[in-house]
């Protein structure tokens, strides 16, 4: 084992030397990774090729088992390696032709981009060779990783899961990926510096997990996160600028209903034949044998066919699947030194979705409704979000709107931009973007009744001088916007329609701090009542004239009291008290750590967004989705940042970085980002020279 490890290290060193020699004729010193005490790798490299090599090495060190599982799925061979439960995943991978598409896009890549990608892959493989004892035997069969695995993984996650996920399978409605974000202009900043808040909300597992790192090479110094297995940072900042993403209300995929006819499908009055192909799929059986199952795949001019029923077939068309420079665009964004260079990177249009919120040292802020929005012949948002008539070719789009067509705000007079997954029209307040100025399918016209998005605006809109610490506090806010809209009316209703149980519940709610801190008593009860409330019970429904203060009030006091009685009895029966503390019911858990939780579902209007699922064994709910990475950044003469990665920066068994940030999360605190080499060395966990 020791000889194998030494051989692996020798190969690694030789590879680094060869790669760096190609781009730098001078013999370099050692590239190194300094790991801080939160498990964040700070890569210091002689050039960008070495930097990406070290990035691959570092990711593998903290997430090897997960990365190899994800690449197996991207390869379309997970059922061969791990069993029949992965067959649906493999079928989808082959249906959308990800392995062949990745190969084609690799061949189209420029020499520099290929070099970076191959260096990242080499880092992954060399870590695996040097540390075979750190990787589960079950996933070793996926090795070695090849560049097309990484490209196919990116397409699977961004295009199939994010962009086309709702049309492929209408699931995850309640826990759809979301995010919060702010960019504050100097005119609204106490220090006169622009500030940025990054806060993506995703599930705490699988391909949604983030990896935090700092990547440094001559002319490149970027701090941020990537989705595990990706070779570049997706949300990040450098000394001059930074950006974040939120999931946008974009329709970049469509589902079509096809009418079957004569073995094909009806299109413009004629029968068109399906294109068909057969893919042999090897499937691991429970007895350890491997059996081959051939899967039949069908394609229409609309896209891959997902299934057939009652003389109908259903096809899905996804924008951006053909993009080949997704990683290159993120590299250019990270390397940009000013807004002009950053916008040039954005105009590559290789990222198929996501809002983008930006701030820089020069004081610029930007909101962009980013993505590959298809140019459509007709129809509005509702039309294209429904099942589309597949019998007419005019609905098969083939081009996208360019950068200049997309909704965006640059340095608005309001002094801020924000997005909490609301449509672009509410990206600042007072409203500046007009729905009528864009195609009706670009985004929904009305702001949904998203109390979280309204909370985002209401927290900062009237603060004319926001300090860095205040911005941290705003990000950490656990208050319920819904309490401000309905609680007073509910308490008044109890007085109108007194009931012994309702009076006890009202006493609890009167004492409540209207927040979801760990020690908040009354939040569990109010949340249970709110879950029973229908929108037709609002005294004032949501109004475009009052987009951040409606809905509000109750139009049926007696009914509201009845719902409160039901909620109170349920809470008391479940927890032995309707006055139970929020953190006694809701918990954070990762690895060996467990702490009381704070924050809650966005539908309550909570900016500190967390979703919980019950554990029947102990009658508690555990966070599984919500706040992941948080960064609050100020772009002064030197960059100042506080960050947190909720679940920790590793998933490998026995890693000390699994869950080691949960206590800070429970205390609703952030930690300083170590941005200089001196700070990193003062907070060093270990040091690796490559």
Coordinates of C-alpha atoms in Angstrom, one line a residue, residues 120-621:
X120 CA -8.7 19.1 -13.1
X121 CA -9.3 15.5 -14.1
X122 CA -5.7 14.6 -13.5
X123 CA -6.0 16.0 -10.0
X124 CA -9.0 13.9 -9.3
X125 CA -7.3 10.7 -10.5
X126 CA -4.0 11.4 -8.9
X127 CA -5.6 11.9 -5.5
X128 CA -7.4 8.6 -6.0
X129 CA -4.1 6.8 -6.9
X130 CA -2.3 8.4 -4.0
X131 CA -5.0 7.6 -1.4
X132 CA -6.9 4.5 -2.4
X133 CA -7.6 3.8 1.3
X134 CA -9.7 6.9 1.5
X135 CA -12.2 5.9 -1.1
X136 CA -14.9 3.3 -0.8
X137 CA -14.3 0.1 -2.8
X138 CA -17.8 0.4 -4.2
X139 CA -17.0 3.6 -6.2
X140 CA -13.4 2.8 -7.2
X141 CA -14.7 1.0 -10.3
X142 CA -15.7 4.4 -11.7
X143 CA -12.0 5.3 -11.9
X144 CA -10.3 6.6 -13.9
X145 CA -12.3 9.8 -14.4
X146 CA -12.1 11.2 -17.9
X147 CA -12.8 14.8 -19.1
X148 CA -16.2 13.9 -20.7
X149 CA -17.4 12.6 -17.3
X150 CA -17.0 16.2 -16.0
X151 CA -18.7 17.7 -19.0
X152 CA -21.6 15.3 -18.9
X153 CA -22.0 15.9 -15.2
X154 CA -22.3 19.6 -15.8
X155 CA -25.0 19.1 -18.5
X156 CA -26.9 16.6 -16.3
X157 CA -27.0 18.9 -13.3
X158 CA -27.6 22.3 -15.0
X159 CA -29.7 21.3 -18.0
X160 CA -31.6 18.2 -16.9
X161 CA -32.1 18.9 -13.2
X162 CA -32.2 22.7 -12.9
X163 CA -33.4 23.9 -16.4
X164 CA -35.5 21.0 -17.5
X165 CA -36.4 19.4 -14.2
X166 CA -40.0 20.5 -13.9
X167 CA -40.8 19.5 -17.4
X168 CA -39.0 16.1 -17.1
X169 CA -40.8 15.3 -13.9
X170 CA -43.2 17.7 -12.1
X171 CA -41.8 17.0 -8.7
X172 CA -40.0 18.9 -5.9
X173 CA -42.6 21.6 -6.0
X174 CA -42.4 22.4 -2.3
X175 CA -38.6 22.2 -2.2
X176 CA -37.7 23.6 -5.6
X177 CA -34.2 25.1 -5.5
X178 CA -34.2 28.8 -4.5
X179 CA -32.0 31.5 -3.2
X180 CA -31.7 35.0 -1.7
X181 CA -29.4 37.7 -2.9
X182 CA -28.6 41.4 -2.5
X183 CA -26.3 43.9 -4.2
X184 CA -26.1 47.3 -2.4
X185 CA -24.8 50.4 -4.2
X186 CA -22.5 53.0 -2.5
X187 CA -25.4 55.4 -2.4
X188 CA -27.2 53.1 0.1
X189 CA -24.0 51.9 1.9
X190 CA -22.7 53.4 5.1
X191 CA -19.1 53.0 4.0
X192 CA -19.7 54.1 0.4
X193 CA -18.6 50.7 -0.8
X194 CA -20.7 48.3 -2.8
X195 CA -21.7 45.1 -1.0
X196 CA -23.0 41.7 -2.1
X197 CA -25.0 38.9 -0.4
X198 CA -24.9 35.4 -1.8
X199 CA -27.3 32.8 -0.3
X200 CA -28.3 29.9 -2.5
X201 CA -31.0 27.5 -1.1
X202 CA -30.6 23.9 -2.2
X203 CA -31.1 20.4 -0.7
X204 CA -28.3 19.3 1.6
X205 CA -27.4 16.2 -0.4
X206 CA -26.3 14.6 -3.7
X207 CA -25.4 16.8 -6.7
X208 CA -26.8 19.9 -5.0
X209 CA -23.9 20.1 -2.5
X210 CA -21.5 23.0 -2.6
X211 CA -17.7 22.9 -2.2
X212 CA -16.0 26.1 -0.9
X213 CA -12.5 27.0 -2.0
X214 CA -10.0 29.8 -2.9
X215 CA -8.2 29.5 -6.2
X216 CA -5.1 31.6 -6.7
X217 CA -2.6 31.9 -9.6
X218 CA -0.9 34.8 -11.2
X219 CA -3.7 37.1 -12.4
X220 CA -6.3 35.0 -10.8
X221 CA -7.5 35.1 -7.2
X222 CA -11.1 33.9 -6.7
X223 CA -13.0 32.8 -3.5
X224 CA -16.3 31.0 -3.6
X225 CA -18.2 27.8 -4.2
X226 CA -18.9 25.2 -6.9
X227 CA -21.4 22.4 -7.1
X228 CA -19.4 19.3 -6.2
X229 CA -17.7 17.8 -9.2
X230 CA -17.6 21.0 -11.2
X231 CA -14.2 22.3 -12.3
X232 CA -14.8 26.0 -11.7
X233 CA -16.3 28.2 -9.1
X234 CA -20.0 29.1 -9.8
X235 CA -20.7 31.7 -7.1
X236 CA -17.6 33.7 -6.2
X237 CA -15.7 37.0 -5.7
X238 CA -12.2 38.4 -6.4
X239 CA -10.5 41.6 -5.2
X240 CA -12.5 43.7 -7.7
X241 CA -16.0 42.1 -8.0
X242 CA -18.3 39.3 -7.2
X243 CA -21.5 37.6 -8.3
X244 CA -24.1 35.2 -7.1
X245 CA -27.0 33.3 -8.6
X246 CA -30.6 32.6 -7.7
X247 CA -33.0 30.2 -9.6
X248 CA -35.0 32.4 -11.9
X249 CA -38.5 32.3 -13.2
X250 CA -37.3 31.3 -16.7
X251 CA -39.0 28.9 -19.1
X252 CA -36.0 27.4 -20.9
X253 CA -37.6 24.0 -21.4
X254 CA -40.9 22.9 -22.8
X255 CA -43.0 19.7 -22.8
X256 CA -45.0 18.8 -25.9
X257 CA -47.9 16.5 -26.3
X258 CA -47.6 14.5 -29.6
X259 CA -50.5 12.7 -31.3
X260 CA -49.4 9.3 -32.4
X261 CA -50.3 8.3 -36.0
X262 CA -49.2 5.4 -38.3
X263 CA -46.3 4.5 -36.1
X264 CA -45.1 8.1 -35.9
X265 CA -46.5 11.4 -34.7
X266 CA -48.6 14.1 -36.3
X267 CA -46.9 17.3 -37.3
X268 CA -48.4 20.0 -39.6
X269 CA -51.0 17.5 -40.8
X270 CA -48.5 14.8 -41.8
X271 CA -47.2 11.7 -40.0
X272 CA -43.5 12.0 -39.1
X273 CA -41.4 9.0 -38.1
X274 CA -39.7 8.9 -34.8
X275 CA -35.9 8.5 -34.7
X276 CA -35.1 5.5 -32.7
X277 CA -32.0 4.0 -31.1
X278 CA -31.2 1.1 -28.8
X279 CA -28.8 1.4 -26.0
X280 CA -27.5 -1.7 -24.2
X281 CA -27.6 -1.1 -20.4
X282 CA -25.7 -3.3 -18.0
X283 CA -27.4 -3.7 -14.7
X284 CA -25.9 -5.1 -11.5
X285 CA -28.2 -7.6 -9.9
X286 CA -28.6 -8.3 -6.2
X287 CA -26.8 -11.6 -6.5
X288 CA -23.7 -9.8 -7.9
X289 CA -24.2 -10.8 -11.5
X290 CA -24.6 -8.3 -14.3
X291 CA -27.4 -8.6 -16.8
X292 CA -27.8 -6.6 -20.0
X293 CA -31.0 -4.8 -20.7
X294 CA -31.6 -3.0 -24.0
X295 CA -33.5 0.2 -23.7
X296 CA -35.4 1.7 -26.7
X297 CA -35.1 5.5 -27.0
X298 CA -37.3 7.6 -29.3
X299 CA -36.9 11.2 -30.6
X300 CA -39.2 13.7 -32.3
X301 CA -38.3 17.0 -33.8
X302 CA -39.3 18.5 -30.5
X303 CA -36.8 16.5 -28.5
X304 CA -36.5 13.2 -26.6
X305 CA -39.7 11.3 -25.9
X306 CA -40.3 10.8 -22.2
X307 CA -43.2 8.4 -22.5
X308 CA -46.4 7.4 -24.2
X309 CA -50.0 7.0 -23.0
X310 CA -53.5 6.9 -24.6
X311 CA -52.3 7.5 -28.2
X312 CA -50.2 10.4 -27.0
X313 CA -46.4 10.8 -26.6
X314 CA -44.7 13.4 -24.5
X315 CA -41.4 15.1 -25.6
X316 CA -39.2 17.6 -23.8
X317 CA -37.0 20.3 -25.4
X318 CA -34.3 21.9 -23.2
X319 CA -32.4 25.0 -23.9
X320 CA -28.6 25.1 -23.5
X321 CA -27.9 21.4 -23.9
X322 CA -25.7 22.3 -26.9
X323 CA -23.6 24.9 -25.0
X324 CA -20.0 23.9 -25.0
X325 CA -18.2 26.7 -23.0
X326 CA -20.1 26.7 -19.7
X327 CA -16.9 26.2 -17.7
X328 CA -15.0 28.7 -19.8
X329 CA -17.5 31.4 -19.1
X330 CA -17.2 31.0 -15.3
X331 CA -13.4 31.1 -15.6
X332 CA -13.7 34.4 -17.5
X333 CA -16.2 35.8 -15.0
X334 CA -13.7 35.0 -12.2
X335 CA -10.8 36.5 -14.0
X336 CA -12.7 39.8 -14.8
X337 CA -11.3 42.9 -13.2
X338 CA -14.1 45.3 -13.9
X339 CA -17.7 45.5 -15.1
X340 CA -16.8 45.8 -18.8
X341 CA -14.8 42.6 -18.7
X342 CA -17.5 40.8 -16.6
X343 CA -20.2 41.7 -19.1
X344 CA -18.1 40.5 -21.9
X345 CA -18.0 37.1 -20.2
X346 CA -21.8 37.2 -19.6
X347 CA -22.3 37.8 -23.3
X348 CA -20.9 34.3 -24.0
X349 CA -24.4 33.1 -23.0
X350 CA -23.2 29.7 -22.0
X351 CA -25.0 29.5 -18.6
X352 CA -28.6 28.4 -19.6
X353 CA -30.4 29.8 -16.6
X354 CA -30.1 31.6 -13.2
X355 CA -30.5 35.2 -12.1
X356 CA -27.2 36.9 -11.6
X357 CA -26.6 39.6 -9.0
X358 CA -23.3 41.5 -9.2
X359 CA -21.3 44.2 -7.3
X360 CA -17.8 45.6 -7.7
X361 CA -15.2 47.9 -6.1
X362 CA -16.0 50.7 -8.5
X363 CA -19.5 50.8 -7.0
X364 CA -21.4 49.2 -9.8
X365 CA -24.3 46.8 -9.1
X366 CA -26.2 44.7 -11.6
X367 CA -29.2 42.4 -11.8
X368 CA -29.5 40.2 -14.8
X369 CA -32.3 37.7 -15.7
X370 CA -29.7 35.4 -17.3
X371 CA -30.3 32.3 -19.4
X372 CA -31.1 30.9 -22.8
X373 CA -34.6 32.1 -23.3
X374 CA -36.0 30.6 -26.5
X375 CA -37.3 33.0 -29.2
X376 CA -41.0 31.9 -29.5
X377 CA -43.4 32.6 -32.2
X378 CA -46.3 33.4 -29.9
X379 CA -47.8 32.7 -26.5
X380 CA -47.3 34.0 -23.0
X381 CA -45.8 32.5 -19.8
X382 CA -48.9 30.5 -18.9
X383 CA -49.1 29.0 -22.4
X384 CA -45.4 27.9 -22.4
X385 CA -45.6 26.6 -18.9
X386 CA -48.5 24.3 -19.8
X387 CA -48.2 21.3 -22.1
X388 CA -47.7 22.6 -25.6
X389 CA -49.5 21.3 -28.7
X390 CA -46.9 19.2 -30.5
X391 CA -48.8 18.9 -33.8
X392 CA -47.7 22.3 -35.0
X393 CA -44.0 22.9 -35.9
X394 CA -44.3 26.7 -35.2
X395 CA -44.0 25.8 -31.5
X396 CA -40.6 24.2 -32.0
X397 CA -38.1 26.9 -31.2
X398 CA -34.5 26.9 -32.5
X399 CA -32.9 30.2 -31.3
X400 CA -32.4 32.2 -28.1
X401 CA -32.7 35.8 -27.1
X402 CA -29.3 37.5 -26.9
X403 CA -27.8 39.3 -23.9
X404 CA -29.3 42.7 -24.8
X405 CA -32.8 41.3 -24.9
X406 CA -32.8 40.1 -21.3
X407 CA -34.2 42.0 -18.4
X408 CA -31.5 43.7 -16.4
X409 CA -30.8 46.7 -14.1
X410 CA -27.5 48.5 -13.8
X411 CA -27.0 50.9 -11.0
X412 CA -30.7 51.7 -10.3
X413 CA -31.6 54.9 -8.5
X414 CA -33.0 52.8 -5.6
X415 CA -29.5 51.8 -4.6
X416 CA -30.1 48.1 -4.5
X417 CA -31.0 45.0 -6.4
X418 CA -32.3 41.8 -5.0
X419 CA -33.8 38.5 -6.0
X420 CA -35.5 35.8 -3.9
X421 CA -36.7 33.7 -6.9
X422 CA -39.3 36.4 -7.7
X423 CA -39.8 37.6 -11.4
X424 CA -37.3 40.2 -12.6
X425 CA -39.9 43.0 -12.3
X426 CA -39.4 43.2 -8.5
X427 CA -35.6 43.1 -8.6
X428 CA -35.6 46.5 -6.9
X429 CA -38.1 48.9 -5.3
X430 CA -39.7 51.1 -6.4
X431 CA -40.2 49.0 -9.5
X432 CA -38.2 49.9 -12.5
X433 CA -38.5 47.0 -15.0
X434 CA -41.8 46.8 -16.9
X435 CA -43.3 43.5 -18.0
X436 CA -44.7 45.2 -21.0
X437 CA -41.2 46.0 -22.4
X438 CA -40.4 42.3 -22.9
X439 CA -42.0 39.3 -24.7
X440 CA -44.9 37.9 -22.6
X441 CA -43.2 34.5 -22.2
X442 CA -40.1 36.0 -20.7
X443 CA -41.3 35.6 -17.1
X444 CA -44.6 35.7 -15.2
X445 CA -46.2 39.2 -15.1
X446 CA -47.2 39.2 -11.4
X447 CA -45.0 38.7 -8.4
X448 CA -46.2 35.4 -6.9
X449 CA -47.4 35.6 -3.3
X450 CA -43.9 35.0 -2.2
X451 CA -43.6 36.5 1.3
X452 CA -39.9 35.6 1.4
X453 CA -39.3 37.8 -1.6
X454 CA -41.3 40.6 0.0
X455 CA -39.4 40.2 3.2
X456 CA -36.2 40.6 1.2
X457 CA -37.3 44.0 -0.1
X458 CA -38.9 45.2 3.1
X459 CA -35.8 44.5 5.2
X460 CA -33.7 47.0 3.3
X461 CA -35.8 49.3 1.2
X462 CA -36.1 52.0 3.8
X463 CA -32.5 51.8 5.2
X464 CA -30.6 54.6 3.5
X465 CA -27.2 53.8 5.1
X466 CA -26.6 50.0 5.4
X467 CA -23.4 49.0 7.2
X468 CA -21.7 45.7 6.7
X469 CA -22.8 44.4 10.1
X470 CA -26.4 45.5 9.4
X471 CA -26.3 43.5 6.1
X472 CA -25.1 40.5 8.0
X473 CA -28.0 40.9 10.4
X474 CA -30.5 41.3 7.5
X475 CA -29.2 38.1 6.0
X476 CA -29.6 36.3 9.4
X477 CA -33.1 37.6 9.9
X478 CA -35.5 34.8 11.2
X479 CA -38.6 36.9 11.4
X480 CA -41.9 35.8 9.8
X481 CA -43.3 38.3 7.3
X482 CA -46.6 36.4 7.6
X483 CA -46.9 37.4 11.3
X484 CA -47.0 41.1 10.4
X485 CA -49.7 40.4 7.9
X486 CA -52.1 38.2 9.8
X487 CA -51.3 37.8 13.5
X488 CA -52.9 41.0 14.8
X489 CA -56.1 40.1 12.9
X490 CA -56.0 36.6 14.4
X491 CA -55.6 37.8 17.9
X492 CA -58.5 40.2 17.4
X493 CA -60.6 37.4 16.0
X494 CA -60.0 35.3 19.2
X495 CA -61.4 38.2 21.2
X496 CA -64.5 38.3 18.9
X497 CA -65.0 34.5 19.1
X498 CA -63.5 33.4 22.4
X499 CA -62.8 29.7 23.0
X500 CA -60.8 28.2 25.9
X501 CA -58.3 26.6 23.6
X502 CA -58.1 29.6 21.3
X503 CA -57.5 31.9 24.3
X504 CA -54.6 29.7 25.5
X505 CA -53.2 29.8 22.0
X506 CA -53.7 33.5 21.8
X507 CA -51.7 34.0 25.0
X508 CA -48.8 32.0 23.5
X509 CA -48.9 34.0 20.3
X510 CA -49.0 37.3 22.2
X511 CA -45.7 36.4 24.0
X512 CA -44.1 35.2 20.8
X513 CA -41.2 37.3 19.3
X514 CA -42.6 36.8 15.8
X515 CA -39.4 35.1 14.7
X516 CA -38.1 31.6 14.3
X517 CA -35.0 31.7 16.6
X518 CA -34.2 28.5 18.4
X519 CA -35.8 29.8 21.6
X520 CA -38.9 31.3 19.9
X521 CA -42.1 30.0 21.5
X522 CA -45.2 30.4 19.4
X523 CA -43.6 30.0 16.0
X524 CA -44.5 26.3 15.9
X525 CA -48.1 27.1 16.7
X526 CA -48.4 30.0 14.3
X527 CA -46.7 28.0 11.5
X528 CA -49.2 25.1 12.0
X529 CA -52.1 27.6 11.8
X530 CA -50.6 29.3 8.7
X531 CA -50.4 26.0 6.9
X532 CA -54.2 25.7 7.2
X533 CA -54.9 29.2 5.8
X534 CA -56.1 29.4 2.2
X535 CA -55.5 32.5 0.0
X536 CA -59.3 33.1 -0.3
X537 CA -59.3 33.9 3.4
X538 CA -57.1 37.0 2.9
X539 CA -58.9 40.3 3.5
X540 CA -56.7 42.0 0.9
X541 CA -55.2 39.7 -1.8
X542 CA -51.9 40.3 -3.4
X543 CA -52.0 43.5 -5.5
X544 CA -49.5 44.8 -8.2
X545 CA -50.1 48.3 -6.7
X546 CA -48.9 47.1 -3.3
X547 CA -46.4 44.3 -4.3
X548 CA -44.5 44.1 -1.0
X549 CA -47.3 44.7 1.5
X550 CA -50.1 42.4 0.3
X551 CA -51.7 40.0 1.0
X552 CA -52.8 41.0 4.5
X553 CA -55.6 40.6 7.0
X554 CA -58.3 38.0 7.4
X555 CA -61.8 38.2 6.0
X556 CA -63.4 35.4 8.1
X557 CA -62.5 35.8 11.8
X558 CA -64.6 32.9 13.0
X559 CA -63.1 30.5 10.5
X560 CA -59.6 31.7 11.4
X561 CA -60.3 31.0 15.1
X562 CA -61.5 27.5 14.3
X563 CA -58.3 26.8 12.4
X564 CA -56.3 28.1 15.4
X565 CA -58.1 25.7 17.7
X566 CA -57.3 22.8 15.4
X567 CA -53.7 23.9 15.1
X568 CA -53.3 24.3 18.9
X569 CA -54.7 20.8 19.6
X570 CA -52.4 19.3 17.0
X571 CA -49.3 21.0 18.4
X572 CA -50.2 20.1 22.0
X573 CA -50.9 16.5 21.1
X574 CA -47.6 16.2 19.2
X575 CA -45.3 18.1 21.5
X576 CA -47.2 18.1 24.9
X577 CA -47.3 21.9 24.8
X578 CA -48.5 24.5 22.3
X579 CA -45.7 26.7 23.7
X580 CA -42.9 24.5 22.5
X581 CA -39.6 26.2 21.4
X582 CA -38.8 26.3 17.7
X583 CA -35.4 24.7 18.2
X584 CA -36.8 21.9 20.4
X585 CA -38.9 20.8 17.4
X586 CA -36.6 21.7 14.5
X587 CA -33.0 20.6 14.4
X588 CA -29.7 20.8 12.4
X589 CA -27.8 17.6 12.0
X590 CA -24.8 16.6 10.0
X591 CA -22.2 14.0 10.8
X592 CA -21.8 13.6 14.5
X593 CA -23.2 17.1 15.2
X594 CA -26.7 18.1 16.2
X595 CA -28.0 21.5 17.3
X596 CA -31.3 23.5 17.7
X597 CA -32.3 25.1 14.4
X598 CA -33.5 28.5 13.4
X599 CA -35.2 29.8 10.3
X600 CA -38.0 28.2 8.4
X601 CA -40.0 27.7 5.1
X602 CA -40.0 30.6 2.6
X603 CA -43.8 30.5 2.4
X604 CA -43.9 31.9 5.9
X605 CA -41.9 34.9 4.7
X606 CA -38.7 33.9 6.4
X607 CA -35.5 35.2 4.9
X608 CA -33.4 32.6 6.9
X609 CA -34.9 29.9 4.8
X610 CA -34.9 26.3 6.0
X611 CA -37.1 23.3 5.2
X612 CA -37.5 20.4 7.7
X613 CA -38.6 16.8 7.4
X614 CA -39.9 14.7 10.3
X615 CA -38.0 11.9 12.0
X616 CA -40.6 9.5 13.4
X617 CA -38.2 8.0 15.9
X618 CA -37.8 11.1 18.1
X619 CA -40.7 13.3 17.0
X620 CA -38.3 16.0 15.7
X621 CA -37.8 17.6 12.3

